[in-house]
mmCIF file of C-alpha atoms and ligand atoms in Angstrom:
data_model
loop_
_atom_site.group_PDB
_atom_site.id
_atom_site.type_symbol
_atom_site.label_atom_id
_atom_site.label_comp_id
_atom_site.label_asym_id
_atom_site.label_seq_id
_atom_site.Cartn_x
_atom_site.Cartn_y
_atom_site.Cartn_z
ATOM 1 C CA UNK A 1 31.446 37.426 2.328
ATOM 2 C CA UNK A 2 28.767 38.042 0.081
ATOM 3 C CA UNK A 3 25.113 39.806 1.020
ATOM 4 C CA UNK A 4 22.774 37.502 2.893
ATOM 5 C CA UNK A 5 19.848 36.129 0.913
ATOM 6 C CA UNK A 6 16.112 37.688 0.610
ATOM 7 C CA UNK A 7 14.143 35.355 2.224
ATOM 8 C CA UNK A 8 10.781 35.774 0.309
ATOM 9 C CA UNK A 9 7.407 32.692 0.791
ATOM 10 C CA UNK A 10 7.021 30.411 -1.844
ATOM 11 C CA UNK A 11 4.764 30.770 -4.253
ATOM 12 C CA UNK A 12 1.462 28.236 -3.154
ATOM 13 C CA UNK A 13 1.621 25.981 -6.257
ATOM 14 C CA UNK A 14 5.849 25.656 -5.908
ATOM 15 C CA UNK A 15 4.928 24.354 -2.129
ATOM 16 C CA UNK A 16 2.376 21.881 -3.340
ATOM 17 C CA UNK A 17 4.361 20.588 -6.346
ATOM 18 C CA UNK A 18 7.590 20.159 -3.927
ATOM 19 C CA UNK A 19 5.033 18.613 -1.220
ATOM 20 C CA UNK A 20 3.395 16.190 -3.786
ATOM 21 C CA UNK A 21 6.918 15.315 -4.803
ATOM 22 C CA UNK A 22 7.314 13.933 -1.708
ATOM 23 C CA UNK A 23 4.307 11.783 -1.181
ATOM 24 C CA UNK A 24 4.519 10.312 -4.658
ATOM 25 C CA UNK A 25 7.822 9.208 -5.304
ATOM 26 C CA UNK A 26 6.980 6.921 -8.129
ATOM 27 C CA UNK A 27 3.559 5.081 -9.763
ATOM 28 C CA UNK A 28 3.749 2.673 -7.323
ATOM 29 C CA UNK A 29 3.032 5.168 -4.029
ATOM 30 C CA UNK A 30 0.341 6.963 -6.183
ATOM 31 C CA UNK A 31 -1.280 3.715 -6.320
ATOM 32 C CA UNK A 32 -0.890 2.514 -2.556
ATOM 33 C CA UNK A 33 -2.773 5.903 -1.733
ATOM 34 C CA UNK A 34 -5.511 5.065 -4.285
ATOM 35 C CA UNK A 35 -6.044 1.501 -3.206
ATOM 36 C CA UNK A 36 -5.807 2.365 0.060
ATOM 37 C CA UNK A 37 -8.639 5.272 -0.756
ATOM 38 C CA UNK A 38 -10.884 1.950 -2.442
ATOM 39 C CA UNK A 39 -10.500 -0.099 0.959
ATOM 40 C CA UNK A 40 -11.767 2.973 3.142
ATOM 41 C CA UNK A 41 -14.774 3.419 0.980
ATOM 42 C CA UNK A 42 -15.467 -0.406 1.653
ATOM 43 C CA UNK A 43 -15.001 -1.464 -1.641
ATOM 44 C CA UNK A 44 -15.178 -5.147 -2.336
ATOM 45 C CA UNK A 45 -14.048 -5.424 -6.073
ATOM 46 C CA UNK A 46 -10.752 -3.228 -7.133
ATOM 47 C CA UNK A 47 -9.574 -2.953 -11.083
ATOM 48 C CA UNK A 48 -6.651 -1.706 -11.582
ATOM 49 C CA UNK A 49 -5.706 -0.690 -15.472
ATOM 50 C CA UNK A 50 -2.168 0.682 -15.782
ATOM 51 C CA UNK A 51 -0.333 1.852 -18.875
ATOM 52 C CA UNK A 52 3.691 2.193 -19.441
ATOM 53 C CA UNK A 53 4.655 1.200 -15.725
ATOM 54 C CA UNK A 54 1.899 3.468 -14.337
ATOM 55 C CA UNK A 55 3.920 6.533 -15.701
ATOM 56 C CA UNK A 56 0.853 7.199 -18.721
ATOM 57 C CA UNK A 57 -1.740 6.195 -17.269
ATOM 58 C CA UNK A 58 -2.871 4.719 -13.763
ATOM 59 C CA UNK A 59 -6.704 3.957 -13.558
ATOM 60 C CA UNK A 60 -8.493 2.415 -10.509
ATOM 61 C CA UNK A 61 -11.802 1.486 -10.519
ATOM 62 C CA UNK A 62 -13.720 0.457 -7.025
ATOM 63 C CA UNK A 63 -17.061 -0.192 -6.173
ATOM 64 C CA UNK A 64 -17.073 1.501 -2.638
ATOM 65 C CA UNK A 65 -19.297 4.097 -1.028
ATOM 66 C CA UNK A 66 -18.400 6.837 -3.976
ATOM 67 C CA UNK A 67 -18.110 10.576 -3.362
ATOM 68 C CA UNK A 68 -20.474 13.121 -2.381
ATOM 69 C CA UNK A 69 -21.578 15.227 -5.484
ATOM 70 C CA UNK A 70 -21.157 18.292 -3.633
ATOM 71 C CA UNK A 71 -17.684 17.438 -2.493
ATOM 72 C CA UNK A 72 -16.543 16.991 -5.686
ATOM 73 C CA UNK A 73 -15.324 20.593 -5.520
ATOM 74 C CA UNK A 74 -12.737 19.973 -2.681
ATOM 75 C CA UNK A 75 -11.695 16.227 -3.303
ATOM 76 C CA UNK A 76 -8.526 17.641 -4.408
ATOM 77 C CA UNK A 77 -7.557 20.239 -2.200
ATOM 78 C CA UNK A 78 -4.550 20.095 0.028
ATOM 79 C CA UNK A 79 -5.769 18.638 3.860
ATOM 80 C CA UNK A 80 -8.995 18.213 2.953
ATOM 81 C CA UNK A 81 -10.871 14.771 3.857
ATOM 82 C CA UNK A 82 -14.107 12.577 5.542
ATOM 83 C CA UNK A 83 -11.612 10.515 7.679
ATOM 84 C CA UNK A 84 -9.989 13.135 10.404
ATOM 85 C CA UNK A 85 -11.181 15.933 12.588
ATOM 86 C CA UNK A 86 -9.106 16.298 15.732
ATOM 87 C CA UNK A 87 -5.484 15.808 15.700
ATOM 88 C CA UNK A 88 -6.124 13.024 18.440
ATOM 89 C CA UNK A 89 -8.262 10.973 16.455
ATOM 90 C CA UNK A 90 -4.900 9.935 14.896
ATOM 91 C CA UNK A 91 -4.440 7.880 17.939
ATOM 92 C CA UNK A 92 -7.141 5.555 17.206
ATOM 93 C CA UNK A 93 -7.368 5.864 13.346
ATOM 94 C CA UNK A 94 -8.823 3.046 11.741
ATOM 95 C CA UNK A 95 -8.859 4.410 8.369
ATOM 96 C CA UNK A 96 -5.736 4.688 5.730
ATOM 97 C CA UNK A 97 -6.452 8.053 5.197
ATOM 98 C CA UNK A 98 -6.112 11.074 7.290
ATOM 99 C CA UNK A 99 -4.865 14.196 5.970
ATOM 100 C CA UNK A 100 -6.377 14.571 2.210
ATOM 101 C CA UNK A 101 -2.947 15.007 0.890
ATOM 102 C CA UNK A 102 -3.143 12.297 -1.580
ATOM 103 C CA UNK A 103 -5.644 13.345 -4.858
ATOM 104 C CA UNK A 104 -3.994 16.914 -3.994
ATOM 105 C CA UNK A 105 -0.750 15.878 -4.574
ATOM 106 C CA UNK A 106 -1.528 13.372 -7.332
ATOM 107 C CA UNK A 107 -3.237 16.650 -8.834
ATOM 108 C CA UNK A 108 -0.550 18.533 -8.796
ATOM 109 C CA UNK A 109 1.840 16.392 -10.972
ATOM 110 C CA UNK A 110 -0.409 14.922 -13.492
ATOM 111 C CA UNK A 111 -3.954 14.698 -14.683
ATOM 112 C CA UNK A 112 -6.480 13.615 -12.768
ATOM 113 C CA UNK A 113 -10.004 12.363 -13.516
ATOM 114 C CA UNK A 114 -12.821 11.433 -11.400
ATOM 115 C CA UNK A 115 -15.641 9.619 -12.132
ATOM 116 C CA UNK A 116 -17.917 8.554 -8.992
ATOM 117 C CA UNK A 117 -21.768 7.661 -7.973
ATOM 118 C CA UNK A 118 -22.927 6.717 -4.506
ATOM 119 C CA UNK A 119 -26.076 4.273 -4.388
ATOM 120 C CA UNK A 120 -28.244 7.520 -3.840
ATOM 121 C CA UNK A 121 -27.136 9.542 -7.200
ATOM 122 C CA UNK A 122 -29.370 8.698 -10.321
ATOM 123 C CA UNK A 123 -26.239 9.457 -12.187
ATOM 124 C CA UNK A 124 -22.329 9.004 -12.215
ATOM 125 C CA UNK A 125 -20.449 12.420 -12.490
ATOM 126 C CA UNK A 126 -17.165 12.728 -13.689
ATOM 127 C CA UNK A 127 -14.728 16.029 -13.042
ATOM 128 C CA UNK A 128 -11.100 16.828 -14.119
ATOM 129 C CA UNK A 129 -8.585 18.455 -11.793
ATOM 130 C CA UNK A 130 -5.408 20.362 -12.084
ATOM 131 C CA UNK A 131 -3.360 21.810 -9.004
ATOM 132 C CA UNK A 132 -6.058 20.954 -6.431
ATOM 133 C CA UNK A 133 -8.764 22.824 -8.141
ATOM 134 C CA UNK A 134 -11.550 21.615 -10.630
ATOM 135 C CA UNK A 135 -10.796 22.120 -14.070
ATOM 136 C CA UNK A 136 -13.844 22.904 -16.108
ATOM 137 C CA UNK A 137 -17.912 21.787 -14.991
ATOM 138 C CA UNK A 138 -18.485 18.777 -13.207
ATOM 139 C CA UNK A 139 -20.293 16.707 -15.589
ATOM 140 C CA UNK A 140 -23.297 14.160 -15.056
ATOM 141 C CA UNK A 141 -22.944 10.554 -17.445
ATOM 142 C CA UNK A 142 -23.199 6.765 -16.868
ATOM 143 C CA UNK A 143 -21.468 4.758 -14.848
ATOM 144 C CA UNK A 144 -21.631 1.886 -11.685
ATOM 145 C CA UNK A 145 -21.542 2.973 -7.928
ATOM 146 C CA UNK A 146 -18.473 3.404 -6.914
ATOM 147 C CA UNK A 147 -15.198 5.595 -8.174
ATOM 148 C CA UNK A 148 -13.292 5.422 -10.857
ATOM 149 C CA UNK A 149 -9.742 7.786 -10.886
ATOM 150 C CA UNK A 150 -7.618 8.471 -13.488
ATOM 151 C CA UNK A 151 -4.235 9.462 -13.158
ATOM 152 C CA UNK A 152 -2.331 10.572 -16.553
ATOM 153 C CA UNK A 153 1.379 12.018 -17.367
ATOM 154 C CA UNK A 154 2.076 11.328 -13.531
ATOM 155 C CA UNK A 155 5.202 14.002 -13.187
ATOM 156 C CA UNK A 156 4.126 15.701 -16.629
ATOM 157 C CA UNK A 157 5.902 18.896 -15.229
ATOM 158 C CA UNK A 158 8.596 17.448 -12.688
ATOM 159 C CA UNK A 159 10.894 16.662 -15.227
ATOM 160 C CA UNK A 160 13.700 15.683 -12.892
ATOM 161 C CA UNK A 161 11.228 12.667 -11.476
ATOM 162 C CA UNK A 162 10.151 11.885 -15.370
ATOM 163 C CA UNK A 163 13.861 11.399 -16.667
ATOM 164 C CA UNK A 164 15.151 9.427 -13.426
ATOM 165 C CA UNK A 165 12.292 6.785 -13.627
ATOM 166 C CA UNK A 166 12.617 5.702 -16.994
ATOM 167 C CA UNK A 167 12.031 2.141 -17.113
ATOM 168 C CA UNK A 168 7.955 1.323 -17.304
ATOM 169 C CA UNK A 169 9.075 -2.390 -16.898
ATOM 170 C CA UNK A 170 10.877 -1.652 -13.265
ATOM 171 C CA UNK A 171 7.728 1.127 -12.543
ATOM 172 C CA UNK A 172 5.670 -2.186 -13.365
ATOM 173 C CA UNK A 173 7.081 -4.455 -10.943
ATOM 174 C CA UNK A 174 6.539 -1.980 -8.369
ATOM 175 C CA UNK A 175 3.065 -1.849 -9.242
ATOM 176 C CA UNK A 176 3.377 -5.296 -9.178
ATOM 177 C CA UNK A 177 4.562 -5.929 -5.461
ATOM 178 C CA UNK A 178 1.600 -3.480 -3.732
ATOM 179 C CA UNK A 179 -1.207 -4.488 -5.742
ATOM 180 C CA UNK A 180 0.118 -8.441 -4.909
ATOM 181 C CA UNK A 181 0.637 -7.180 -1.057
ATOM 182 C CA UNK A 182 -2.565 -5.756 -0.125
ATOM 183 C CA UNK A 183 -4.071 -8.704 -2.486
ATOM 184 C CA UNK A 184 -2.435 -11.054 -0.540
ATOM 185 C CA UNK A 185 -3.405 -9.064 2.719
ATOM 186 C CA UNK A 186 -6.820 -8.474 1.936
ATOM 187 C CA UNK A 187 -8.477 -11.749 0.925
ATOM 188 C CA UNK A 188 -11.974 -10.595 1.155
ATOM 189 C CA UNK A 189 -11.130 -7.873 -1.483
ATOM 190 C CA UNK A 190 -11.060 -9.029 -5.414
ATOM 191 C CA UNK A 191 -8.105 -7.221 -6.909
ATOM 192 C CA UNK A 192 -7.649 -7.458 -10.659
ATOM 193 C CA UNK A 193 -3.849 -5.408 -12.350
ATOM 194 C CA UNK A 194 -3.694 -5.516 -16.050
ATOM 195 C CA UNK A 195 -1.702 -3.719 -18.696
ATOM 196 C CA UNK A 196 -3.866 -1.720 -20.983
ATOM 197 C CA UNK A 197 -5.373 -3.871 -23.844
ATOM 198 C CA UNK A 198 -3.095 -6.835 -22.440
ATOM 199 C CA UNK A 199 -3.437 -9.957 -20.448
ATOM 200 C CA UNK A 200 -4.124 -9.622 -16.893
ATOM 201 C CA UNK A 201 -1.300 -10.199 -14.578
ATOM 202 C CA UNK A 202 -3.253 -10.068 -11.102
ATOM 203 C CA UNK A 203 -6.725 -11.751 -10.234
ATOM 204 C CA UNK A 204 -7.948 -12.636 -7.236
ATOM 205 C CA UNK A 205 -11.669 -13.352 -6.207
ATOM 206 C CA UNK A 206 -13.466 -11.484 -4.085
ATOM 207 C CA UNK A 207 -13.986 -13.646 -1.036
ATOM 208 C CA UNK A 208 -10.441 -15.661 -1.085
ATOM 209 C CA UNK A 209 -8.086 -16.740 1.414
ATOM 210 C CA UNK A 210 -4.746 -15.520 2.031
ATOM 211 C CA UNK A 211 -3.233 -19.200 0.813
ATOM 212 C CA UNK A 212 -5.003 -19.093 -2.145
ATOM 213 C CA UNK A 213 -3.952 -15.502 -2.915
ATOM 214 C CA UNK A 214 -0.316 -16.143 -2.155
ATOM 215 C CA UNK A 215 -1.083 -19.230 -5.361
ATOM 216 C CA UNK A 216 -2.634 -17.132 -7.671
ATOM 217 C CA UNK A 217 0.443 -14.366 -7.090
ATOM 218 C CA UNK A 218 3.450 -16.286 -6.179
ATOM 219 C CA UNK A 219 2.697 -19.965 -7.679
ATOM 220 C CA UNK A 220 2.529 -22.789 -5.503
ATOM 221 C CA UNK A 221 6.561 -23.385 -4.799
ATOM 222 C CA UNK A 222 5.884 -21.106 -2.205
ATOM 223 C CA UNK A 223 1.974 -22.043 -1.116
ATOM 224 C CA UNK A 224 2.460 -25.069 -0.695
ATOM 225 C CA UNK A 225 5.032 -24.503 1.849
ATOM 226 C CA UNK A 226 3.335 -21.871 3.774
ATOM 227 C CA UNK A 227 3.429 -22.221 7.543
ATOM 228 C CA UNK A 228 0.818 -20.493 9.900
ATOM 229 C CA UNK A 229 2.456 -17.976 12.524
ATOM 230 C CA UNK A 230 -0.314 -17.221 15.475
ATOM 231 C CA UNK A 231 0.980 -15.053 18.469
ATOM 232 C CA UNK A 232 -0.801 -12.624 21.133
ATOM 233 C CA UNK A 233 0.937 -11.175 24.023
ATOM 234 C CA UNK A 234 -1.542 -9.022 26.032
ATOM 235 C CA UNK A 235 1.346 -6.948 27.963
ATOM 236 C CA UNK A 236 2.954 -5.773 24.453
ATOM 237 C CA UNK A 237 -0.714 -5.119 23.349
ATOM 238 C CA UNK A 238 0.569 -7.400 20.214
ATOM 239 C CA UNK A 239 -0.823 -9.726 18.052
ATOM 240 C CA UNK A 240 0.737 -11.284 15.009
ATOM 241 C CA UNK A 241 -0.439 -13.353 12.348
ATOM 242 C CA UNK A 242 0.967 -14.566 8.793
ATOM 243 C CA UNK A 243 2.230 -17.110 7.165
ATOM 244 C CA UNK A 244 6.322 -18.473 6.762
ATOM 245 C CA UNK A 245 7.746 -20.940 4.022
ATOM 246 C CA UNK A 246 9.441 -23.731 5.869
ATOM 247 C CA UNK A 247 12.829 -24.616 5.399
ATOM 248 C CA UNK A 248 12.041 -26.272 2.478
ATOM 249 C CA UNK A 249 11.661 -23.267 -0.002
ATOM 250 C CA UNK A 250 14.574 -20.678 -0.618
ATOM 251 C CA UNK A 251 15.169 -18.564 -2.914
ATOM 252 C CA UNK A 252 18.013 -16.304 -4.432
ATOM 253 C CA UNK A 253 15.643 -12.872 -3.475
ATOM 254 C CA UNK A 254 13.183 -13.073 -0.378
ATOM 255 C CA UNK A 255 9.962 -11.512 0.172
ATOM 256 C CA UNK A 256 9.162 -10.501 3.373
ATOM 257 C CA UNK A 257 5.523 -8.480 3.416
ATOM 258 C CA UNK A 258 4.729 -6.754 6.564
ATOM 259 C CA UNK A 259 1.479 -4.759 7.156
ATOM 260 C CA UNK A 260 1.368 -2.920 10.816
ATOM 261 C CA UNK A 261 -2.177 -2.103 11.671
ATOM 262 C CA UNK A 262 -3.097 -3.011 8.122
ATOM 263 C CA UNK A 263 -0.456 -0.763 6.693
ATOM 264 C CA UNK A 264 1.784 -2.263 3.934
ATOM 265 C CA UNK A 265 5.544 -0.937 5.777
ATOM 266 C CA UNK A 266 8.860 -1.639 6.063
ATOM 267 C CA UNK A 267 10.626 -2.503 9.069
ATOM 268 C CA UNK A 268 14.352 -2.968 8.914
ATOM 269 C CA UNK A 269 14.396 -4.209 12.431
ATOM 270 C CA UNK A 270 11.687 -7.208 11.735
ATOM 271 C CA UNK A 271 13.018 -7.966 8.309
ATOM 272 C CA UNK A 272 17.017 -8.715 9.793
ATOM 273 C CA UNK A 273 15.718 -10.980 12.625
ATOM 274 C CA UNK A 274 13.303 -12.626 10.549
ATOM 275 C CA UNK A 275 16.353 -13.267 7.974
ATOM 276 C CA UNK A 276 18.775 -14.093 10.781
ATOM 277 C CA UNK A 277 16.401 -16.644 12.170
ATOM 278 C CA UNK A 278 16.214 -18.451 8.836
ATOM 279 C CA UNK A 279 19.981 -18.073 8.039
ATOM 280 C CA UNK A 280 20.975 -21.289 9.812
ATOM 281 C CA UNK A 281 18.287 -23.119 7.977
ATOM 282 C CA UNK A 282 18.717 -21.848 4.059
ATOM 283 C CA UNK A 283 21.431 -22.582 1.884
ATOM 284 C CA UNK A 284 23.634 -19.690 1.968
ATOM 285 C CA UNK A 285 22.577 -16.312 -0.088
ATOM 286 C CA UNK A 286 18.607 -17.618 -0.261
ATOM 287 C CA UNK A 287 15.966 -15.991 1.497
ATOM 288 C CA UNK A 288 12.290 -16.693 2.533
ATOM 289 C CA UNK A 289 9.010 -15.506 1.889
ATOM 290 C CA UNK A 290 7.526 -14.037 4.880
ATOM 291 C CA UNK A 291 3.855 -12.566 5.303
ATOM 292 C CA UNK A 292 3.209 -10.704 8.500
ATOM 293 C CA UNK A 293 0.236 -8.661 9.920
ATOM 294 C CA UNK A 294 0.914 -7.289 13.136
ATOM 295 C CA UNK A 295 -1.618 -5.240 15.240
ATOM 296 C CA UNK A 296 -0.399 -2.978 17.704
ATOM 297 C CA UNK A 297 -2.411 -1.061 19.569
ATOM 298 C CA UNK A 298 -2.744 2.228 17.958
ATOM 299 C CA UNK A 299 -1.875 4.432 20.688
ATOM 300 C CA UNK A 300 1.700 2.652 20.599
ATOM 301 C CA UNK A 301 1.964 3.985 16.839
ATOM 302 C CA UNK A 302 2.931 6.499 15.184
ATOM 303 C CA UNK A 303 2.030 6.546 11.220
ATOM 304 C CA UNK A 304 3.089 10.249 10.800
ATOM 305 C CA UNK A 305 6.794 9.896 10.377
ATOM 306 C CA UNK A 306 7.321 9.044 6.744
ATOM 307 C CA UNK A 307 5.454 10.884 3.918
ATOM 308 C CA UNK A 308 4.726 7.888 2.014
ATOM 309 C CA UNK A 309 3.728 6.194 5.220
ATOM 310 C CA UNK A 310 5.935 3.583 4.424
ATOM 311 C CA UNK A 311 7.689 3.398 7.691
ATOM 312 C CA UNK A 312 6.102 3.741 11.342
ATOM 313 C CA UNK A 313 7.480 4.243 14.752
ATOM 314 C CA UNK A 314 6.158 1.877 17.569
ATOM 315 C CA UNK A 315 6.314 1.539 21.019
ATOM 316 C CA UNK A 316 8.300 -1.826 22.242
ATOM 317 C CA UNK A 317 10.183 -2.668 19.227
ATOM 318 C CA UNK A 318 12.698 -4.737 20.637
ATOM 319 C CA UNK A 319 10.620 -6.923 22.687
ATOM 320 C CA UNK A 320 8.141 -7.005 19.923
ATOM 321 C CA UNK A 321 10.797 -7.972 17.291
ATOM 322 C CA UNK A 322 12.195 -10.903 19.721
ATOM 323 C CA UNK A 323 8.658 -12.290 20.349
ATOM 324 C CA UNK A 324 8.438 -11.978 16.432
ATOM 325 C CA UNK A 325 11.617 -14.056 16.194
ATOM 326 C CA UNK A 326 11.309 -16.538 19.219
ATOM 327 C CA UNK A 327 7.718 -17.788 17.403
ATOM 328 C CA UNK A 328 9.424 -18.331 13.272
ATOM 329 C CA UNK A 329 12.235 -20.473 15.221
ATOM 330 C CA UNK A 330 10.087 -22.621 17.036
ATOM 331 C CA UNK A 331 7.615 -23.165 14.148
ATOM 332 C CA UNK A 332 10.484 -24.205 12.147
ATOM 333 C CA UNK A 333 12.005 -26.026 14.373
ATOM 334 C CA UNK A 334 9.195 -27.853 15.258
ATOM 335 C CA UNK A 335 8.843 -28.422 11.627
ATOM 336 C CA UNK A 336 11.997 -29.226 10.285
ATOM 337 C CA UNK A 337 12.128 -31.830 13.050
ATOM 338 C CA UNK A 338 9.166 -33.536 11.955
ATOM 339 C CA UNK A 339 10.385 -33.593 8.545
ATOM 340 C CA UNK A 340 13.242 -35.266 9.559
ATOM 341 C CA UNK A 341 11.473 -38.490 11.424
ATOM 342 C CA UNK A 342 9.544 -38.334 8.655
ATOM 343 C CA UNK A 343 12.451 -39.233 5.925
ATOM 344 C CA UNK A 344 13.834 -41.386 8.923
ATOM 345 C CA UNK A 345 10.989 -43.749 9.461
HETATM 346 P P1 ADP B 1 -7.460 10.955 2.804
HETATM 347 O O1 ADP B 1 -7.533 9.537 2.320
HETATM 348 O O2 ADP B 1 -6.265 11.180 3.689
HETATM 349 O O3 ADP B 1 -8.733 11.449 3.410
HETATM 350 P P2 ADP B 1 -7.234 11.619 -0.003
HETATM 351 O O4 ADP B 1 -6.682 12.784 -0.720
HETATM 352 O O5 ADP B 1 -6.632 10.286 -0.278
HETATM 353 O O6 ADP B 1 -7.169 11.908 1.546
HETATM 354 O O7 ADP B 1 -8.789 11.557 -0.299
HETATM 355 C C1 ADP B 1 -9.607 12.674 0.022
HETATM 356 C C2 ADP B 1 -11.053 12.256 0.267
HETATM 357 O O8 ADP B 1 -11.636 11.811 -0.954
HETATM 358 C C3 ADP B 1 -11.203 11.090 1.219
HETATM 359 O O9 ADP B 1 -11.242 11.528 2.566
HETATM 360 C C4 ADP B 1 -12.519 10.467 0.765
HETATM 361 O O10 ADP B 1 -13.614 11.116 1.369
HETATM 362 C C5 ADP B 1 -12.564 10.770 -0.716
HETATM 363 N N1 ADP B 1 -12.156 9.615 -1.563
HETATM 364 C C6 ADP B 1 -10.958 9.452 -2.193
HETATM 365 N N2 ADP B 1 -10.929 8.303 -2.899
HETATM 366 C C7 ADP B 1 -12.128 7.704 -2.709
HETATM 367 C C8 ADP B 1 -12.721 6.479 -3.179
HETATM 368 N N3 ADP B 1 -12.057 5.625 -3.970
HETATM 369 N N4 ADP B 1 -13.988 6.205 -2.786
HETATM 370 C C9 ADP B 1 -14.661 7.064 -1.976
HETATM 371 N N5 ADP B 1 -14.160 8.221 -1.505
HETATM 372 C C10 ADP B 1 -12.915 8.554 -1.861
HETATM 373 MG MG1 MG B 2 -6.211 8.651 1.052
#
């Protein structure tokens, strides 16, 4: 038996770097956080410029609210943020945000840059940060209201993270699939995703409809074939709404986008009934595209269960999930039976 270990604390900028590790798994979550960031500043108009799959260089540009010249200081900082005071707030949070972890953690694995102006600054000011902490003066210079963040050499120094993602193409698609999602989820919101110095691959207007979006993203194979899904249950506190292709559209790999409260997440529970449901319509193998935006009472969930936020717990799954399932049968039911007078007649 050998001598027990000496158990000695971490030193602070090991904890963050393992903690940031965490929260940004790959380009892709780094982004989420950021767009997610642009919608709670109110932005209308997001830009999103990325360079070799987001692992170079990740810019977003918004033109939201901005950030507070004297805050610049602590933007980065572990827990700190405008969106949470009280622990029970998270009950009823209506913002993305809520514990400041995310331009910490970004900080601490690559370069960050901000560049920012509210509509009461004369000026723009841009700053540089590194481990949480400003890195060098704060600097006034041009620019439009709103904030612009740079994220370079994301996992410069976790080399582990660097060597496992090495495809920018895969890193892209990623990219690819949130920018599309909260596109798709947030019609009133222009979102624009281009490679540096390439074409654009993403642009949607600013006031747009979900049906358009899911054209401009997805072609019209699937819009055209979109069926609206409407359902409120008052007892559940529940209330769904998206759109479904009908059983005329499959296809080899299905999408199924689900936002909870606004929150792009999976559900594993919600994604097996919805494909169970359509599994005695689609040739076998295919899959549909699904959109869903449910809205739970926030009191019933829990968004602090998954670093990346990309799973939540709520209250009533399995009644939710069959209420979920009970409406996609009978709107394609009701719709593949009208199809089928229709060829009859
Ligand atoms: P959180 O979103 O949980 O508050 P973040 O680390 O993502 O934590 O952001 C910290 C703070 O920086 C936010 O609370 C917000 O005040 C400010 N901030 C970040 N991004 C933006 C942005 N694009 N526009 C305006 N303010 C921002
Ligand atoms: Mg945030």
């Amino acid at each position: 038996m050998g001598e027990p270990g000496i158990i000695k604390k971490l030193d602070e900028e090991v904890v963050n770097r393992i903690a940031a590790g965490e929260i940004v798994q790959r380009p892709a979550n780094a982004l989420k956080e950021l767009i997610e960031n642009s919608l709670d500043a109110r932005s209308t108009n997001i830009i999103i410029t990325v360079k070799a799959g987001g692992l170079k260089y990740l810019q977003i540009q918004d033109n939201g609210t901005g950030i507070r010249h004297d805050n610049l200081d602590i933007v980065c900082e572990r827990f700190t943020t405008s969106k949470l005071s009280h622990y029970e707030d998270l009950q009823a949070i209506s913002t993305y945000g809520f514990r400041g972890e995310a331009l910490a953690s970004i900080s601490h694995i690559a370069h960050l840059t901000i560049l920012t102006k509210t509509a009461h600054d004369k000026c723009a000011y841009k700053a540089s940060y590194e481990n949480g902490k400003l890195k060098g003066p704060i600097k006034p210079c041009a620019g439009n209201n709103g904030t612009q963040i740079t994220v370079e050499d994301l996992f410069y120094n976790v080399l582990a993270r660097k060597r496992a993602l090495r495809s920018p193409s895969e890193e892209y698609s990623h990219i690819m699939e949130v920018v599309g999602g909260y596109a798709i989820h947030n019609s009133g919101v222009g979102f624009t995703l281009k490679k540096f110095a390439e074409n654009t691959d993403i642009k949607t207007p600013i006031k747009s409809t979900v049906i358009e979006n899911v054209r401009i993203i997805h072609g019209n194979s699937i819009a055209r074939e979109l069926l609206e899904i409407e359902l409120k249950d008052p007892t559940l506190k529940l209330s769904v709404h998206g759109y479904i292709t009908s059983v005329n559209y499959s296809h080899r790999k299905g999408t199924m986008l689900l936002f909870i409260n606004h929150r792009l997440v999976d559900s594993p529970s919600i994604r097996k009934a919805v494909d169970c449901v359509y599994a005695t319509y689609l040739p076998k193998n295919t899959h549909s595209y699904v959109y869903l935006s449910l809205e739970l009472d926030p009191k019933n969930v829990d968004v602090n269960v998954h670093p990346t936020k990309h799973e939540v717990q709520f209250l009533y799954e399995e009644q939710i999930v069959e209420k979920i399932k009970t409406a996609i049968e009978s709107k394609l039911l009701s719709c593949n039976s009208s199809r089928v007078m229709y060829t009859q007649s």
